[in-house]
CSV table of C-alpha atoms in Angstrom, one decimal:
chain,number,residue,atom,x,y,z
A,1,MET,CA,0.0,0.0,0.0
A,2,ARG,CA,2.8,2.4,0.9
A,3,ARG,CA,4.6,1.7,-2.4
A,4,LYS,CA,1.4,2.3,-4.4
A,5,LEU,CA,1.0,5.7,-2.5
A,6,TYR,CA,4.6,6.6,-3.4
A,7,PHE,CA,4.0,5.6,-7.0
A,8,GLY,CA,0.8,7.7,-7.3
A,9,LEU,CA,2.5,10.7,-5.7
A,10,SER,CA,5.4,10.4,-8.2
A,11,ILE,CA,3.0,10.4,-11.1
A,12,LEU,CA,1.1,13.4,-9.8
A,13,GLY,CA,4.4,15.2,-9.2
A,14,ALA,CA,5.6,14.5,-12.8
A,15,LEU,CA,2.2,15.7,-14.2
A,16,ALA,CA,2.4,18.9,-12.1
A,17,ILE,CA,5.9,19.6,-13.4
A,18,ALA,CA,4.8,19.1,-17.0
A,19,VAL,CA,1.8,21.4,-16.5
A,20,LEU,CA,3.9,24.1,-14.9
A,21,LEU,CA,6.5,23.9,-17.7
A,22,SER,CA,3.8,24.1,-20.4
A,23,LEU,CA,2.2,27.1,-18.8
A,24,LYS,CA,5.5,28.9,-18.3
A,25,ILE,CA,6.9,28.2,-21.8
A,26,GLY,CA,3.6,28.7,-23.4
A,27,LEU,CA,3.3,25.5,-25.4
A,28,ALA,CA,-0.4,25.0,-26.0
A,29,GLY,CA,-0.1,22.1,-28.5
A,30,ILE,CA,1.5,18.6,-28.6
A,31,ASN,CA,4.1,17.7,-31.0
A,32,LEU,CA,2.4,14.5,-32.2
A,33,PRO,CA,4.7,13.9,-35.2
A,34,GLY,CA,7.7,14.2,-32.8
A,35,LEU,CA,6.1,11.8,-30.3
A,36,ILE,CA,5.4,9.3,-33.1
A,37,LEU,CA,9.0,9.6,-34.4
A,38,VAL,CA,10.4,9.0,-30.9
A,39,LEU,CA,8.3,6.0,-30.0
A,40,GLY,CA,8.1,4.5,-33.5
A,41,GLY,CA,11.7,5.0,-34.2
A,42,THR,CA,12.7,3.5,-30.9
A,43,PHE,CA,10.5,0.5,-31.5
A,44,LEU,CA,11.8,-0.1,-35.1
A,45,ALA,CA,15.5,0.4,-34.0
A,46,SER,CA,15.0,-2.1,-31.2
A,47,ILE,CA,13.5,-4.7,-33.6
A,48,ILE,CA,16.5,-4.2,-35.9
A,49,GLY,CA,18.9,-4.5,-33.1
A,50,HIS,CA,17.2,-7.6,-31.6
A,51,SER,CA,14.6,-9.9,-33.1
A,52,PRO,CA,10.9,-8.9,-33.5
A,53,ARG,CA,9.5,-11.6,-31.2
A,54,PRO,CA,11.2,-10.8,-27.9
A,55,VAL,CA,10.6,-7.0,-28.4
A,56,ILE,CA,6.9,-7.5,-29.1
A,57,ASP,CA,6.6,-10.0,-26.3
A,58,LEU,CA,8.2,-7.5,-23.9
A,59,LEU,CA,5.8,-4.7,-25.0
A,60,ARG,CA,2.9,-7.0,-24.3
A,61,ARG,CA,4.2,-7.6,-20.8
A,62,VAL,CA,4.9,-3.9,-20.0
A,63,PRO,CA,1.6,-3.3,-18.2
A,64,ARG,CA,2.3,-6.2,-15.8
A,65,LEU,CA,5.7,-4.6,-15.0
A,66,PHE,CA,4.0,-1.6,-13.4
A,67,LYS,CA,2.2,-3.9,-10.9
A,68,GLU,CA,3.9,-4.7,-7.7
A,69,GLN,CA,5.4,-8.2,-7.6
A,70,GLU,CA,4.0,-10.4,-4.9
A,71,GLU,CA,6.5,-11.9,-2.5
A,72,PRO,CA,6.9,-15.7,-2.6
A,73,GLY,CA,4.4,-17.1,-0.1
A,74,THR,CA,4.1,-20.3,1.8
A,75,ASP,CA,1.2,-21.7,0.0
A,76,ASP,CA,3.3,-24.5,-1.5
A,77,TYR,CA,4.8,-25.5,1.9
A,78,LYS,CA,2.1,-27.9,2.9
A,79,PRO,CA,1.8,-29.9,-0.3
A,80,PHE,CA,5.6,-30.1,-0.6
A,81,MET,CA,5.8,-31.4,2.9
A,82,ASN,CA,3.1,-33.9,2.0
A,83,VAL,CA,5.3,-35.0,-1.0
A,84,ALA,CA,8.4,-35.3,1.3
A,85,ASP,CA,6.6,-37.4,3.8
A,86,ARG,CA,5.1,-39.8,1.2
A,87,TYR,CA,8.4,-40.0,-0.6
A,88,ARG,CA,10.4,-40.8,2.5
A,89,ARG,CA,7.9,-43.6,3.3
A,90,GLY,CA,8.3,-45.1,-0.2
A,91,ASP,CA,4.9,-44.1,-1.5
A,92,ILE,CA,6.1,-42.8,-4.9
A,93,ARG,CA,2.7,-42.8,-6.6
A,94,GLY,CA,1.2,-40.9,-3.7
A,95,ALA,CA,4.0,-38.4,-3.8
A,96,GLU,CA,3.5,-37.8,-7.5
A,97,GLN,CA,-0.2,-37.2,-6.9
A,98,ALA,CA,0.5,-34.8,-4.0
A,99,ALA,CA,3.0,-32.9,-6.2
A,100,GLN,CA,0.2,-31.8,-8.5
A,101,ALA,CA,-1.1,-29.5,-5.7
A,102,ILE,CA,2.1,-27.4,-5.8
A,103,LYS,CA,1.4,-24.1,-7.6
A,104,ASP,CA,4.9,-22.8,-8.3
A,105,PRO,CA,5.9,-24.2,-11.7
A,106,PHE,CA,9.6,-24.4,-10.9
A,107,LEU,CA,9.0,-26.2,-7.6
A,108,ARG,CA,6.4,-28.5,-9.1
A,109,GLY,CA,8.6,-29.5,-12.0
A,110,GLY,CA,11.7,-29.9,-9.8
A,111,THR,CA,9.7,-32.1,-7.4
A,112,ARG,CA,8.6,-34.4,-10.2
A,113,LEU,CA,12.2,-34.7,-11.4
A,114,ALA,CA,13.3,-35.5,-7.9
A,115,LEU,CA,10.7,-38.3,-7.7
A,116,ASP,CA,12.0,-39.9,-11.0
A,117,PRO,CA,15.0,-42.2,-11.0
A,118,HIS,CA,17.7,-39.6,-11.7
A,119,ASN,CA,21.1,-39.3,-10.0
A,120,GLY,CA,22.0,-36.2,-8.1
A,121,GLU,CA,24.2,-34.7,-10.8
A,122,GLU,CA,21.6,-35.0,-13.5
A,123,LEU,CA,18.9,-33.5,-11.3
A,124,GLY,CA,21.1,-30.6,-10.3
A,125,ARG,CA,22.1,-30.1,-13.9
A,126,MET,CA,18.5,-29.9,-15.1
A,127,LEU,CA,17.5,-27.5,-12.3
A,128,GLN,CA,20.5,-25.2,-13.0
A,129,TRP,CA,19.6,-25.2,-16.7
A,130,ARG,CA,16.1,-24.0,-16.0
A,131,MET,CA,17.5,-21.3,-13.8
A,132,ARG,CA,19.9,-20.2,-16.6
A,133,GLN,CA,16.9,-20.1,-19.0
A,134,GLN,CA,15.0,-17.8,-16.7
A,135,LYS,CA,18.1,-15.6,-16.2
A,136,GLU,CA,18.7,-15.3,-19.9
A,137,ARG,CA,15.0,-14.3,-20.5
A,138,ASP,CA,15.3,-11.6,-17.9
A,139,ASN,CA,18.7,-10.4,-19.2
A,140,ARG,CA,17.2,-10.2,-22.7
A,141,ASP,CA,14.4,-8.0,-21.4
A,142,ILE,CA,16.9,-5.8,-19.6
A,143,ARG,CA,19.0,-5.4,-22.8
A,144,ILE,CA,16.0,-4.5,-24.9
A,145,LEU,CA,14.8,-1.8,-22.4
A,146,ARG,CA,18.3,-0.4,-22.1
A,147,THR,CA,18.5,-0.3,-25.9
A,148,MET,CA,15.2,1.6,-26.0
A,149,ALA,CA,16.6,4.0,-23.4
A,150,THR,CA,19.6,4.7,-25.7
A,151,PHE,CA,17.6,5.2,-28.9
A,152,ALA,CA,14.8,7.4,-27.5
A,153,PRO,CA,16.9,10.6,-26.9
A,154,ALA,CA,18.6,10.1,-30.3
A,155,PHE,CA,15.3,10.0,-32.1
A,156,GLY,CA,14.1,13.0,-30.1
A,157,MET,CA,17.2,14.9,-31.3
A,158,LEU,CA,16.4,13.8,-34.8
A,159,GLY,CA,12.9,15.1,-34.6
A,160,THR,CA,14.3,18.5,-33.3
A,161,LEU,CA,16.7,18.6,-36.2
A,162,LEU,CA,14.0,17.9,-38.7
A,163,GLY,CA,11.8,20.6,-37.1
A,164,LEU,CA,14.7,23.1,-37.3
A,165,VAL,CA,15.3,22.3,-41.0
A,166,SER,CA,11.7,22.9,-41.7
A,167,LEU,CA,11.8,26.1,-39.7
A,168,LEU,CA,14.8,27.5,-41.6
A,169,GLY,CA,13.2,26.7,-44.9
A,170,ASP,CA,10.3,29.0,-44.0
A,171,LEU,CA,12.4,31.6,-42.2
A,172,GLY,CA,12.0,34.3,-44.9
A,173,GLN,CA,8.2,33.9,-45.2
A,174,SER,CA,7.3,34.0,-41.5
A,175,GLY,CA,7.4,36.5,-38.6
A,176,MET,CA,9.2,36.2,-35.3
A,177,GLU,CA,6.1,35.0,-33.5
A,178,TYR,CA,6.0,31.9,-35.8
A,179,ILE,CA,9.7,31.3,-35.2
A,180,GLY,CA,9.3,31.1,-31.4
A,181,VAL,CA,6.3,28.8,-31.6
A,182,ALA,CA,8.0,26.6,-34.2
A,183,MET,CA,11.2,26.4,-32.2
A,184,GLY,CA,9.4,25.2,-29.1
A,185,PHE,CA,7.4,22.7,-31.2
A,186,ALA,CA,10.6,21.3,-32.6
A,187,LEU,CA,12.4,21.1,-29.2
A,188,MET,CA,9.5,19.1,-27.8
A,189,SER,CA,10.8,16.0,-29.7
A,190,THR,CA,14.0,16.1,-27.6
A,191,LEU,CA,11.8,16.5,-24.5
A,192,TYR,CA,9.8,13.4,-25.5
A,193,GLY,CA,13.0,11.4,-26.0
A,194,LEU,CA,14.4,12.3,-22.6
A,195,LEU,CA,11.2,11.6,-20.8
A,196,ALA,CA,10.7,8.2,-22.5
A,197,ALA,CA,14.3,7.2,-21.7
A,198,ASN,CA,14.5,8.4,-18.1
A,199,LEU,CA,10.9,8.0,-16.9
A,200,LEU,CA,9.9,4.8,-18.8
A,201,PHE,CA,12.7,2.6,-20.3
A,202,ARG,CA,15.4,3.0,-17.7
A,203,PRO,CA,13.1,2.6,-14.7
A,204,LEU,CA,11.5,-0.5,-16.3
A,205,ALA,CA,15.0,-1.9,-16.9
A,206,LEU,CA,15.9,-1.4,-13.2
A,207,LYS,CA,12.6,-3.0,-12.1
A,208,VAL,CA,13.1,-6.1,-14.3
A,209,GLU,CA,16.7,-6.4,-12.9
A,210,ASP,CA,15.5,-6.2,-9.3
A,211,ARG,CA,12.7,-8.7,-9.9
A,212,SER,CA,15.1,-11.0,-11.7
A,213,ARG,CA,17.6,-10.9,-8.8
A,214,ARG,CA,14.9,-11.7,-6.2
A,215,GLN,CA,13.4,-14.5,-8.4
A,216,LEU,CA,16.8,-16.1,-8.9
A,217,LEU,CA,17.5,-16.0,-5.2
A,218,HIS,CA,14.1,-17.7,-4.5
A,219,MET,CA,14.9,-20.3,-7.2
A,220,ASN,CA,18.2,-21.1,-5.6
A,221,PHE,CA,16.4,-21.7,-2.4
A,222,LEU,CA,13.9,-24.0,-4.1
A,223,VAL,CA,16.8,-25.9,-5.7
A,224,ASP,CA,18.3,-26.6,-2.2
A,225,THR,CA,14.8,-27.7,-1.0
A,226,ILE,CA,14.4,-30.1,-4.0
A,227,MET,CA,17.8,-31.6,-3.4
A,228,MET,CA,16.8,-32.3,0.2
A,229,LEU,CA,13.7,-34.0,-1.0
A,230,TYR,CA,15.9,-36.1,-3.5
A,231,GLU,CA,18.2,-37.1,-0.6
A,232,ARG,CA,15.1,-38.3,1.4
A,233,GLN,CA,15.9,-36.1,4.3
A,234,HIS,CA,13.3,-35.9,7.1
A,235,PRO,CA,10.3,-33.7,6.4
A,236,VAL,CA,10.8,-31.9,9.7
A,237,LEU,CA,14.3,-30.9,8.7
A,238,ILE,CA,13.0,-29.8,5.3
A,239,GLY,CA,10.3,-27.7,7.0
A,240,GLU,CA,12.8,-26.1,9.3
A,241,PHE,CA,15.0,-25.2,6.3
A,242,MET,CA,12.0,-23.7,4.4
A,243,ASN,CA,10.8,-21.6,7.3
A,244,SER,CA,14.3,-20.4,8.2
A,245,VAL,CA,15.0,-19.1,4.7
A,246,GLN,CA,11.7,-17.5,3.9
A,247,PRO,CA,11.5,-14.0,5.5
A,248,GLY,CA,8.7,-13.4,8.0
A,249,PRO,CA,6.0,-16.0,7.2
A,250,ASP,CA,2.5,-15.0,7.9
A,251,PRO,CA,1.1,-17.2,10.7
A,252,LYS,CA,-2.2,-17.3,8.9
A,253,LEU,CA,-0.7,-19.0,5.8
A,254,PRO,CA,-0.6,-22.8,5.6
A,255,GLY,CA,2.9,-24.0,6.3
A,256,ALA,CA,3.9,-21.1,8.5
A,257,LYS,CA,3.9,-23.3,11.5
A,258,LEU,CA,5.8,-26.2,10.0
A,259,HIS,CA,8.7,-25.6,12.4
A,260,SER,CA,6.4,-26.5,15.3
A,261,LEU,CA,5.6,-30.0,14.0
A,262,PRO,CA,6.8,-32.6,16.5
A,263,LEU,CA,9.4,-35.0,15.2
A,264,GLN,CA,7.5,-38.0,16.4
A,265,GLY,CA,4.5,-36.9,14.4
A,266,MET,CA,6.3,-37.6,11.1
A,267,ARG,CA,7.0,-41.1,10.0
A,268,ALA,CA,10.7,-41.9,9.5
């Protein structure tokens, strides 16, 4: 809630600054061609620099990037502990059925791999490969956003130069009032490029980078948990590990009290 409040205040502050600048400078219109040049040129240059599919896929996911990412919860603790208990007792089929209740796709897939007859090196290699795939997807999004942040000011300057060329072409046929309005209209392209780079693309790149770092840290934690399941360690020990790593579990969530399970209550 506090982050949403800060975000809303930041948006209102940016709009207030834009309104004050427009009133002070006297710009009544919007440089629509310059805006199209900045956004369209940045998009086309990013497609040329990368491939079209990842750029289009990233643009489709941009609205979701503005939403606050939920912290990993403890909803999967109870079904995973059920899998660990059944697997330790030798009930492989029951463990596979219990694994279907795990919501996290990485944890669910890793749990199924741990229940299959693999050796530890193969299991670790497959989990690490899935983590590298996720890291590469995040790094690709970060590279695309940083590329857009680089191209946007350049196309803004290009729009300004084109506007100045048009202004100089009509210089002898227009008065000083037209020159001032046309100069401000041309310079708005540079303003659009700077705003797009510093208020959109670079902040989104930082957000994706921060989310990727937290997600990879959580996936490393899940890898250790899956390896403990593969080694058939006691469910109480696995529960203690899961609750000790996760920050501040909510006591209302299932699995938040796993550390209080008595050792004799679990079958060895």
